[in-house]
C-alpha positions as a Python dict, from the first residue, in 0.01 Angstrom:
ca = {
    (1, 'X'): (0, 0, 0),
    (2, 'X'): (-99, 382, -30),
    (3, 'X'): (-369, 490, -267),
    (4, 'X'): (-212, 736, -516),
    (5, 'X'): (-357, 1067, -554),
    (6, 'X'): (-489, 1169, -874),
    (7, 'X'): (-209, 1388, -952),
    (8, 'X'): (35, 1074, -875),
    (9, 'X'): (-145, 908, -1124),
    (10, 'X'): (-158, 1184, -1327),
    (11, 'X'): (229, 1237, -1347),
    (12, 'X'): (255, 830, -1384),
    (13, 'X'): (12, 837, -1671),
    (14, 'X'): (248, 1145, -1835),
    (15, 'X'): (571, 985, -1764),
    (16, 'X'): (494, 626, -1966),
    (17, 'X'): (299, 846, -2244),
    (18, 'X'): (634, 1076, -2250),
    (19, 'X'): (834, 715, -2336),
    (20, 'X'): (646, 625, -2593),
    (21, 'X'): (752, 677, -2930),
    (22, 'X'): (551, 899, -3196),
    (23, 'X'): (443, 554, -3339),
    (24, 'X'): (324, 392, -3017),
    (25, 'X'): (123, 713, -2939),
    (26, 'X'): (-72, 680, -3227),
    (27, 'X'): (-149, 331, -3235),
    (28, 'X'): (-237, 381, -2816),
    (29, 'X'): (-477, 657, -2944),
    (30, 'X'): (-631, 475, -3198),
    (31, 'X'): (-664, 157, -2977),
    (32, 'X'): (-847, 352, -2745),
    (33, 'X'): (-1053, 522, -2928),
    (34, 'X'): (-1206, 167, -3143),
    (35, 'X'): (-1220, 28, -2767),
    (36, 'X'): (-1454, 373, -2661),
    (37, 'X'): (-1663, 344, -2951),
    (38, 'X'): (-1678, -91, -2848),
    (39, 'X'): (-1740, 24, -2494),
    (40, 'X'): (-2066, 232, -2632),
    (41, 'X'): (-2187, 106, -2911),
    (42, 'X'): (-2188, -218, -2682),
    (43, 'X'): (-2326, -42, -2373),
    (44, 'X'): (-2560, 266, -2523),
    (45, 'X'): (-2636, 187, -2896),
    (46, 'X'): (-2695, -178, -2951),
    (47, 'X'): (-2955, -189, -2598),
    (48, 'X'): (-3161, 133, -2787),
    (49, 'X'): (-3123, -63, -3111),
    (50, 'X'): (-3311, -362, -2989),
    (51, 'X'): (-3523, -174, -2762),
    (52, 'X'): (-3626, 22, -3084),
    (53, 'X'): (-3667, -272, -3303),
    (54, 'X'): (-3914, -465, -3034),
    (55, 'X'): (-4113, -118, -3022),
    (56, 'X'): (-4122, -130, -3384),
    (57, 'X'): (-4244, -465, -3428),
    (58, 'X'): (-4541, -414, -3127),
    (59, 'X'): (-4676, -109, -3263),
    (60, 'X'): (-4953, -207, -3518),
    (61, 'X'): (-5087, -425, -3228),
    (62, 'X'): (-5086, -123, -2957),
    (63, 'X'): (-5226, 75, -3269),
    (64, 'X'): (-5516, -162, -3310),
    (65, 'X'): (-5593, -247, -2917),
    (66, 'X'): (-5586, 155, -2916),
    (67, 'X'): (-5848, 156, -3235),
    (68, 'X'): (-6047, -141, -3029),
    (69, 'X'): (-6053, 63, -2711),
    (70, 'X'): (-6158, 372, -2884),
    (71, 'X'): (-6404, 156, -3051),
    (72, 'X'): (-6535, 67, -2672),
    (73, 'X'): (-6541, 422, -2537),
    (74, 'X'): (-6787, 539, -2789),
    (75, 'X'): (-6979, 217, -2764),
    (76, 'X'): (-7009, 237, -2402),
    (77, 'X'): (-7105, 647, -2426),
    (78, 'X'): (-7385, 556, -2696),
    (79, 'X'): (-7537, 312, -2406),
    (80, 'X'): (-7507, 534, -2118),
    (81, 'X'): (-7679, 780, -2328),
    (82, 'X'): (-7938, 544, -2413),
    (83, 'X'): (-8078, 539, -2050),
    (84, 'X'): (-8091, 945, -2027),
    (85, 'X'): (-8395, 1122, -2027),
    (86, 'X'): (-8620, 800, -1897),
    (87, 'X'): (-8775, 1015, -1523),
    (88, 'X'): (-8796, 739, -1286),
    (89, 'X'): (-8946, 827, -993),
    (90, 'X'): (-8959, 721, -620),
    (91, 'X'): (-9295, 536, -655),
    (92, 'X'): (-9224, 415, -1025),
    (93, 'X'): (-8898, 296, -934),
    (94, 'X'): (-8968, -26, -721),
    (95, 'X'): (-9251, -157, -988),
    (96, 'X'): (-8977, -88, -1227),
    (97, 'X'): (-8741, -300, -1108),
    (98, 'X'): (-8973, -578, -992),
    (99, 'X'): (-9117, -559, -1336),
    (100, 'X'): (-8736, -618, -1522),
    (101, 'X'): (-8680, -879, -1207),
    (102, 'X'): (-9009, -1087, -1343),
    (103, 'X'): (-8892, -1047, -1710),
    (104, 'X'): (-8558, -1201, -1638),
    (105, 'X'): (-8728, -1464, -1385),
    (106, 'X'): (-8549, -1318, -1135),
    (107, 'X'): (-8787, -1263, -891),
    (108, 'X'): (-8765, -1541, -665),
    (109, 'X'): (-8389, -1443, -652),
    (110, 'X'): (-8382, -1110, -523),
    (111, 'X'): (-8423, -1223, -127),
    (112, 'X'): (-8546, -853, -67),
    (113, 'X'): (-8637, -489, -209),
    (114, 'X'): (-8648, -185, 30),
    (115, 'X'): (-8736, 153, -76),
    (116, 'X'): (-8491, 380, 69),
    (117, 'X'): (-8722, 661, 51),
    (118, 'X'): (-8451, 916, -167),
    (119, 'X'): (-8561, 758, -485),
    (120, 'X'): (-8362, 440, -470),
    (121, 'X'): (-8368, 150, -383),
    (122, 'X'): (-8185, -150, -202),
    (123, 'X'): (-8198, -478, -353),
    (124, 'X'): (-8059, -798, -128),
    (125, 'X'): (-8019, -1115, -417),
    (126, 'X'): (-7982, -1507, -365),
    (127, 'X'): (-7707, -1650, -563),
    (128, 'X'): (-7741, -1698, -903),
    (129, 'X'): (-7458, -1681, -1236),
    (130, 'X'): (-7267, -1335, -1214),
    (131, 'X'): (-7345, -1300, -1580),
    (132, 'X'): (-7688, -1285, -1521),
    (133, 'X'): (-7694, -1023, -1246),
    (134, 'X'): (-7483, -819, -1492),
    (135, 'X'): (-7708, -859, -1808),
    (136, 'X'): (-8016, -742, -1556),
    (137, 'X'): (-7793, -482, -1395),
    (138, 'X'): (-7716, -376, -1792),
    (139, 'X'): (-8097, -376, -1898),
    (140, 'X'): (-8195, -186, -1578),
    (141, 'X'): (-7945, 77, -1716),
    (142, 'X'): (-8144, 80, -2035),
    (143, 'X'): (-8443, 137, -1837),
    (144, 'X'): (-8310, 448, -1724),
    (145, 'X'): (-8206, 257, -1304),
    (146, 'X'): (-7883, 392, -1213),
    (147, 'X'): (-7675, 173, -1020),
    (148, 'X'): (-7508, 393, -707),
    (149, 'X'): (-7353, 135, -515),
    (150, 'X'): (-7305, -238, -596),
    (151, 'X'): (-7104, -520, -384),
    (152, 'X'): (-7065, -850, -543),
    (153, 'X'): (-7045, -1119, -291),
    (154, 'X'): (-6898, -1436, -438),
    (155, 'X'): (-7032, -1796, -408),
    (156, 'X'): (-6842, -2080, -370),
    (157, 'X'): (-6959, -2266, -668),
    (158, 'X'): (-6771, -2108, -962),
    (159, 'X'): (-6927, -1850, -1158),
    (160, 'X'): (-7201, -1783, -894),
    (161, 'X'): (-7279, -1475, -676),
    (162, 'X'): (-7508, -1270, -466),
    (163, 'X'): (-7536, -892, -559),
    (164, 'X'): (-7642, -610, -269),
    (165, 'X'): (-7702, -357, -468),
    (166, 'X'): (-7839, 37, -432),
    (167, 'X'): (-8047, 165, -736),
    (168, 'X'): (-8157, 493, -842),
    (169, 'X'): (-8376, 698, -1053),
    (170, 'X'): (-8133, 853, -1324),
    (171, 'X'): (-8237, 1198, -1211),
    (172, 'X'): (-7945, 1157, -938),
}
């Protein structure tokens, strides 16, 4: 079996269009074109249709996660702002952080804390609840300590880890 060339097909196509009557024609034309409109409607419309409609019906919640995000961004800038302007210096630094260590009862956690000598300092912790090393880490921030470098090393006992830490005046 050959495969016809496109102008054999071509002259096939115009040879059982040419025996058709006038009547036959039209209804062909018209059968073909409610089947092209099926065909898209089926394959282009209704897809976009739905697509649109499940868009439609998720927007007020992206709208309002977007509001709530916004809502975090400034509240996040208004407490990163809150720590500007403290000076912490090299030798102010490691009493500062030894002091917020003893007001959290922390002390006995952190297994050491090395001045680095370029006004920071590294601090080597025990395990302890991850929220808690975050709330300190939070209210050295408000004490104007700038975390540079942080690795969170996590216990086996859920919810527990061991922080080794780099802190920093916020002059850096």
């Amino acid at each position: 079996m050959a495969i016809e060339t496109t102008a054999g097909l071509r002259g096939r196509f115009q040879a059982f269009w040419r025996g058709r009557s006038e009547r036959e024609r039209s209804l062909l034309g018209v059968a073909a074109a409610v089947m092209v409109f099926g065909v898209l409607y089926g394959l282009v419309y209704a897809p976009l249709e739905r697509a649109h409609a499940r868009l439609e019906q998720r927007l007020p919640v992206l709208r309002a996660e977007h509001r709530m995000m916004t809502a975090q961004v400034a509240e996040i800038e208004r407490l990163l702002g809150q720590g500007r302007g403290v000076a912490i210096t090299e030798g102010t630094l490691l009493r500062t952080v030894e002091a917020s260590a003893l007001a959290h009862d922390l002390r006995d956690q952190i297994q050491s804390l090395v001045p680095l000598g370029d006004d920071s300092v590294r601090v080597l912790t025990r395990e302890a609840p991850l929220e808690t090393w975050i709330h300190w880490l939070f209210e050295l921030r408000g004490r104007g300590v700038n975390v540079q470098s942080c690795r969170i090393v996590v216990a086996m006992q859920p919810g527990q880890a061991s922080l080794e830490a780099v802190l920093g005046g916020s002059g850096r």
